[in-house]
Tab-separated table of C-alpha atoms and ligand atoms in Angstrom:
chain	number	residue	atom	x	y	z
A	1	MET	CA	34.669	87.386	45.957
A	2	GLY	CA	33.437	86.768	49.494
A	3	ILE	CA	35.990	85.778	52.126
A	4	VAL	CA	35.655	82.651	54.258
A	5	ASN	CA	38.651	82.440	56.606
A	6	VAL	CA	38.612	79.034	58.288
A	7	THR	CA	41.284	80.188	60.738
A	8	PRO	CA	41.531	80.829	64.471
A	9	ASP	CA	43.788	83.875	63.956
A	10	SER	CA	42.969	86.025	60.886
A	11	PHE	CA	43.204	89.727	61.696
A	12	SER	CA	39.785	90.478	60.280
A	13	ASP	CA	37.538	87.655	61.431
A	14	GLY	CA	39.832	85.139	63.153
A	15	GLY	CA	37.988	82.454	65.075
A	16	ARG	CA	34.513	83.343	63.869
A	17	TYR	CA	34.302	80.641	61.205
A	18	ASP	CA	36.923	78.152	62.301
A	19	THR	CA	34.765	75.019	62.219
A	20	THR	CA	33.499	73.372	59.033
A	21	GLU	CA	29.938	74.047	60.068
A	22	THR	CA	30.303	77.785	60.796
A	23	ALA	CA	32.467	78.316	57.719
A	24	VAL	CA	29.974	76.604	55.400
A	25	GLU	CA	27.118	78.554	56.933
A	26	HIS	CA	29.027	81.798	56.445
A	27	GLY	CA	29.809	80.902	52.825
A	28	ARG	CA	26.129	80.256	52.131
A	29	HIS	CA	25.269	83.594	53.717
A	30	LEU	CA	27.750	85.397	51.448
A	31	LEU	CA	26.176	83.718	48.405
A	32	VAL	CA	22.739	84.956	49.447
A	33	GLU	CA	24.225	88.448	49.770
A	34	GLY	CA	25.420	88.259	46.169
A	35	ALA	CA	28.960	86.849	46.128
A	36	ASP	CA	30.003	85.394	42.755
A	37	ILE	CA	32.987	83.537	44.207
A	38	LEU	CA	33.811	82.195	47.683
A	39	ASP	CA	37.474	82.381	48.709
A	40	ILE	CA	38.238	79.708	51.322
A	41	GLY	CA	41.463	80.073	53.304
A	42	GLY	CA	43.070	78.094	56.114
A	43	GLU	CA	46.211	80.161	56.757
A	44	SER	CA	46.193	83.582	58.367
A	45	THR	CA	48.489	86.034	56.572
A	46	ARG	CA	48.102	88.747	59.223
A	47	PRO	CA	51.464	90.487	59.849
A	48	GLY	CA	53.421	88.443	62.387
A	49	ALA	CA	51.318	85.249	62.014
A	50	THR	CA	53.020	81.853	62.152
A	51	ARG	CA	52.144	79.216	59.561
A	52	PRO	CA	49.837	76.255	60.235
A	53	LEU	CA	51.050	72.719	59.467
A	54	VAL	CA	50.037	71.439	56.021
A	55	ALA	CA	47.756	68.865	57.642
A	56	GLU	CA	46.048	71.591	59.678
A	57	GLU	CA	45.494	73.742	56.600
A	58	LEU	CA	44.112	70.786	54.636
A	59	GLY	CA	41.795	69.848	57.498
A	60	ARG	CA	40.418	73.381	57.631
A	61	VAL	CA	39.744	74.046	53.961
A	62	VAL	CA	38.999	70.746	52.211
A	63	PRO	CA	35.704	69.856	53.969
A	64	VAL	CA	34.417	73.431	53.548
A	65	ILE	CA	35.311	73.480	49.851
A	66	ARG	CA	33.669	70.101	49.301
A	67	GLU	CA	30.400	71.299	50.836
A	68	LEU	CA	30.246	74.707	49.165
A	69	ALA	CA	31.376	73.463	45.740
A	70	GLY	CA	28.806	70.692	46.184
A	71	ASP	CA	26.175	73.427	46.554
A	72	GLY	CA	27.235	74.716	43.140
A	73	ALA	CA	29.274	77.704	44.358
A	74	VAL	CA	32.326	78.924	42.447
A	75	VAL	CA	35.090	78.282	44.969
A	76	SER	CA	38.579	79.662	45.200
A	77	VAL	CA	41.203	78.337	47.627
A	78	ASP	CA	43.419	80.899	49.345
A	79	THR	CA	46.692	78.991	49.750
A	80	MET	CA	50.413	79.239	49.030
A	81	ARG	CA	50.941	75.468	49.148
A	82	ALA	CA	50.913	73.127	46.134
A	83	GLU	CA	49.627	70.243	48.217
A	84	VAL	CA	46.678	72.259	49.516
A	85	ALA	CA	45.908	73.636	46.048
A	86	GLU	CA	45.863	70.109	44.644
A	87	ALA	CA	43.502	68.803	47.341
A	88	ALA	CA	41.277	71.874	47.031
A	89	LEU	CA	40.935	71.465	43.261
A	90	ALA	CA	40.103	67.784	43.760
A	91	ALA	CA	37.427	68.844	46.268
A	92	GLY	CA	35.764	71.171	43.750
A	93	ALA	CA	37.614	74.516	43.828
A	94	THR	CA	38.186	76.049	40.390
A	95	ILE	CA	40.422	79.001	41.324
A	96	VAL	CA	43.743	79.011	43.193
A	97	ASN	CA	44.366	82.293	45.012
A	98	ASP	CA	48.074	82.261	45.826
A	99	VAL	CA	49.087	85.322	47.855
A	100	SER	CA	52.748	84.532	47.138
A	101	GLY	CA	52.347	84.454	43.352
A	102	GLY	CA	54.247	81.159	43.233
A	103	LEU	CA	57.199	82.305	45.362
A	104	ALA	CA	56.384	80.373	48.549
A	105	ASP	CA	55.988	76.993	46.823
A	106	PRO	CA	56.803	77.144	43.096
A	107	ARG	CA	55.252	73.682	42.526
A	108	ILE	CA	51.849	75.327	42.912
A	109	LEU	CA	52.259	76.694	39.387
A	110	ASP	CA	52.653	73.172	37.991
A	111	VAL	CA	49.595	71.998	39.933
A	112	VAL	CA	47.482	74.778	38.443
A	113	ALA	CA	48.950	74.296	34.965
A	114	GLY	CA	47.914	70.637	35.085
A	115	THR	CA	44.233	71.570	35.531
A	116	ASP	CA	41.963	74.156	33.952
A	117	ALA	CA	41.774	76.236	37.130
A	118	ASP	CA	42.227	79.996	37.203
A	119	TYR	CA	45.220	81.405	39.077
A	120	VAL	CA	45.429	84.591	41.155
A	121	ALA	CA	49.015	85.814	41.576
A	122	MET	CA	49.379	88.439	44.287
A	123	HIS	CA	52.368	90.719	44.864
A	124	TRP	CA	54.245	89.315	47.858
A	125	ARG	CA	57.754	89.479	49.267
A	126	ALA	CA	57.939	87.383	52.436
A	127	HIS	CA	55.922	85.315	54.871
A	128	ALA	CA	53.817	87.130	57.458
A	129	ASP	CA	56.361	86.827	60.257
A	130	ARG	CA	58.944	88.778	58.214
A	131	MET	CA	57.041	90.954	55.759
A	132	ARG	CA	57.485	94.119	57.802
A	133	ASP	CA	61.198	93.975	56.895
A	134	PHE	CA	60.460	94.200	53.170
A	135	THR	CA	58.741	97.551	52.692
A	136	ASP	CA	61.574	99.318	50.870
A	137	TYR	CA	60.516	100.190	47.318
A	138	SER	CA	63.409	102.468	46.435
A	139	PRO	CA	64.729	103.515	44.010
A	140	ASP	CA	61.803	103.120	41.578
A	141	GLY	CA	58.862	103.567	43.956
A	142	VAL	CA	56.107	101.150	44.872
A	143	VAL	CA	54.050	101.287	41.656
A	144	GLU	CA	56.916	100.582	39.252
A	145	THR	CA	58.474	98.009	41.588
A	146	VAL	CA	55.221	96.109	42.094
A	147	ARG	CA	54.588	96.213	38.346
A	148	ARG	CA	58.009	94.684	37.721
A	149	GLU	CA	57.818	92.055	40.483
A	150	LEU	CA	54.262	91.079	39.566
A	151	GLY	CA	55.323	90.947	35.912
A	152	ASP	CA	58.001	88.423	36.931
A	153	ARG	CA	55.340	86.278	38.644
A	154	LEU	CA	53.183	86.459	35.518
A	155	GLU	CA	56.164	85.263	33.453
A	156	ALA	CA	56.755	82.387	35.902
A	157	ALA	CA	53.104	81.322	35.717
A	158	LEU	CA	53.158	81.452	31.914
A	159	ALA	CA	56.435	79.509	31.810
A	160	ALA	CA	54.847	76.796	33.986
A	161	GLY	CA	52.106	76.475	31.376
A	162	ILE	CA	49.191	78.436	32.849
A	163	PRO	CA	47.500	80.209	29.927
A	164	HIS	CA	47.409	84.023	30.031
A	165	GLU	CA	43.612	84.126	30.033
A	166	ARG	CA	43.481	82.134	33.281
A	167	ILE	CA	45.766	84.477	35.250
A	168	VAL	CA	44.542	87.296	37.516
A	169	LEU	CA	46.954	89.779	39.158
A	170	ASP	CA	46.667	91.481	42.541
A	171	PRO	CA	48.755	94.359	44.017
A	172	GLY	CA	48.712	92.692	47.451
A	173	LEU	CA	47.491	95.564	49.611
A	174	GLY	CA	48.971	95.363	53.106
A	175	PHE	CA	51.550	92.702	52.218
A	176	ALA	CA	54.970	94.284	52.853
A	177	LYS	CA	53.300	97.666	52.267
A	178	GLU	CA	52.994	100.802	54.377
A	179	PRO	CA	49.632	102.600	54.203
A	180	HIS	CA	50.924	105.164	51.676
A	181	HIS	CA	52.115	102.329	49.407
A	182	ASN	CA	48.562	100.940	49.297
A	183	TRP	CA	47.106	104.312	48.364
A	184	GLU	CA	49.684	104.829	45.635
A	185	LEU	CA	48.923	101.412	44.169
A	186	LEU	CA	45.176	102.079	44.241
A	187	GLU	CA	45.753	105.414	42.517
A	188	HIS	CA	47.789	103.768	39.734
A	189	LEU	CA	46.013	100.473	39.092
A	190	ASP	CA	46.154	101.299	35.378
A	191	VAL	CA	49.917	100.625	35.481
A	192	LEU	CA	49.231	97.088	36.742
A	193	ALA	CA	46.315	96.591	34.339
A	194	ALA	CA	48.805	97.245	31.521
A	195	LEU	CA	50.292	93.800	32.278
A	196	GLY	CA	47.230	92.546	30.404
A	197	CYS	CA	45.456	90.446	33.041
A	198	PRO	CA	42.275	91.031	35.034
A	199	LEU	CA	42.930	92.651	38.432
A	200	LEU	CA	41.824	91.542	41.885
A	201	VAL	CA	41.941	93.982	44.816
A	202	GLY	CA	41.658	93.086	48.498
A	203	ALA	CA	41.287	96.177	50.696
A	204	SER	CA	38.528	94.958	52.973
A	205	ARG	CA	39.119	95.744	56.694
A	206	LYS	CA	42.836	96.283	56.163
A	207	THR	CA	45.075	98.310	58.440
A	208	PHE	CA	45.580	101.175	55.987
A	209	LEU	CA	41.837	101.939	56.262
A	210	GLY	CA	42.095	101.759	60.047
A	211	ARG	CA	45.044	104.164	59.938
A	212	LEU	CA	43.176	106.573	57.662
A	213	LEU	CA	40.380	106.771	60.232
A	214	ALA	CA	42.669	106.876	63.292
A	215	VAL	CA	41.822	109.131	66.205
A	216	ASP	CA	44.659	110.273	68.504
A	217	GLY	CA	46.975	107.775	66.835
A	218	MET	CA	44.601	104.848	67.491
A	219	ALA	CA	43.604	102.984	64.331
A	220	ARG	CA	39.885	102.433	63.778
A	221	PRO	CA	39.118	98.860	64.986
A	222	VAL	CA	38.888	96.147	62.344
A	223	GLY	CA	35.110	95.769	62.590
A	224	GLU	CA	34.487	99.496	62.023
A	225	ARG	CA	36.149	100.039	58.653
A	226	GLU	CA	33.254	98.957	56.431
A	227	HIS	CA	31.958	102.410	55.474
A	228	ALA	CA	35.418	103.486	54.326
A	229	HIS	CA	35.730	100.262	52.365
A	230	ALA	CA	32.357	100.781	50.666
A	231	ALA	CA	33.443	104.293	49.635
A	232	LEU	CA	36.624	102.831	48.167
A	233	VAL	CA	34.644	100.171	46.290
A	234	ALA	CA	32.444	102.842	44.702
A	235	LEU	CA	35.539	104.763	43.613
A	236	LEU	CA	37.202	101.621	42.240
A	237	ALA	CA	34.148	100.685	40.180
A	238	ASP	CA	35.358	102.678	37.179
A	239	ARG	CA	39.017	101.778	37.488
A	240	GLY	CA	39.124	98.446	35.757
A	241	VAL	CA	39.107	96.179	38.813
A	242	ASP	CA	37.591	92.829	37.895
A	243	VAL	CA	37.414	91.102	41.283
A	244	LEU	CA	36.946	92.597	44.741
A	245	ARG	CA	37.905	90.328	47.651
A	246	VAL	CA	35.638	91.407	50.513
A	247	HIS	CA	34.207	90.419	53.880
A	248	ASP	CA	30.942	92.326	53.587
A	249	VAL	CA	29.367	91.314	50.296
A	250	ARG	CA	26.157	93.247	50.857
A	251	ALA	CA	27.902	96.576	51.473
A	252	THR	CA	30.065	95.937	48.420
A	253	ARG	CA	27.044	95.167	46.225
A	254	ASP	CA	25.367	98.369	47.479
A	255	ALA	CA	28.435	100.468	46.685
A	256	LEU	CA	28.656	98.955	43.197
A	257	ALA	CA	24.942	99.638	42.622
A	258	VAL	CA	25.485	103.311	43.511
A	259	ALA	CA	28.464	103.539	41.156
A	260	ALA	CA	26.468	101.907	38.345
A	261	ALA	CA	23.546	104.294	38.880
A	262	MET	CA	25.900	107.264	38.709
A	263	ARG	CA	27.099	105.960	35.331
A	264	GLY	CA	23.454	105.839	34.203
A	265	ASP	CA	23.691	102.061	34.163
A	266	GLN	CA	20.819	100.890	36.457
B	301	LIG	N1	44.447	89.467	51.605
B	301	LIG	C1	44.382	88.570	52.597
B	301	LIG	C2	44.303	87.191	52.328
B	301	LIG	N2	44.282	86.745	51.052
B	301	LIG	N3	44.298	87.190	48.740
B	301	LIG	C3	44.380	88.070	47.729
B	301	LIG	N4	44.366	87.624	46.447
B	301	LIG	N5	44.451	89.420	47.944
B	301	LIG	C4	44.486	89.942	49.194
B	301	LIG	O1	44.582	91.175	49.322
B	301	LIG	C5	44.425	89.033	50.302
B	301	LIG	C6	44.329	87.643	50.016
B	301	LIG	C7	44.408	89.027	54.018
B	301	LIG	O2	43.161	89.466	54.439
B	301	LIG	P1	42.119	88.608	55.354
B	301	LIG	O3	42.894	88.164	56.582
B	301	LIG	O4	41.032	89.552	55.670
B	301	LIG	O5	41.636	87.445	54.565
């Protein structure tokens, strides 16, 4: 899944693709590099970010989705809002990627249930401006707590009428998580896979990789985390992850090719 952030302020690529034209061009580039899905988002979820107005979010994503879906691409919309999901599906998206797992706007579950779209439910606790206050995973620890809270979101999606086979779960790396929480979740993805849905993982360019590579307490800058991410992708290849949400599709494809070759599967 290649990322197209149509935002002025995303932590990873904010402002680079914030017009319809540049975003569409970027999406086409990711397809050439081998993306199977394009994830189009109009709201930055970077820690501390403030939310765009609904009209702003719609204006960012809908024209880009219309163009790229018109090209024949499989398009996912990265939104927490029912209204945006509805417009995106009407414009040709077939997947709703909801980083709040239905918590931010529960009506989004009904919107998805009323179509045959797939639904990604990510583990989430609070909007970006407050998520740093929600990193306490005691007493059960991050893996068990995320399994339970994500399990609740799965139940909510099923109760709204989204069939099990159309639901994908995501541990939500970096969302109300300290770096060590992300590593623990990556180490124990099997616990989340036991919920019985495909898994999506989004580690690309995130702060925990920057922290891992820090020198003298200074995190590695966002644009210089790709090698670490490719190494992670290769290691995740045999861990039952079904979808990787990434900025650099080519590096990801290369890492997956190496992992496949090492399995004797060329
Ligand atoms: N991360 C971001 C945005 N959307 N969606 C899912 N399903 N999983 C993620 O981990 C995720 C997401 C934030 O990263 P970005 O600003 O680089 O897009």
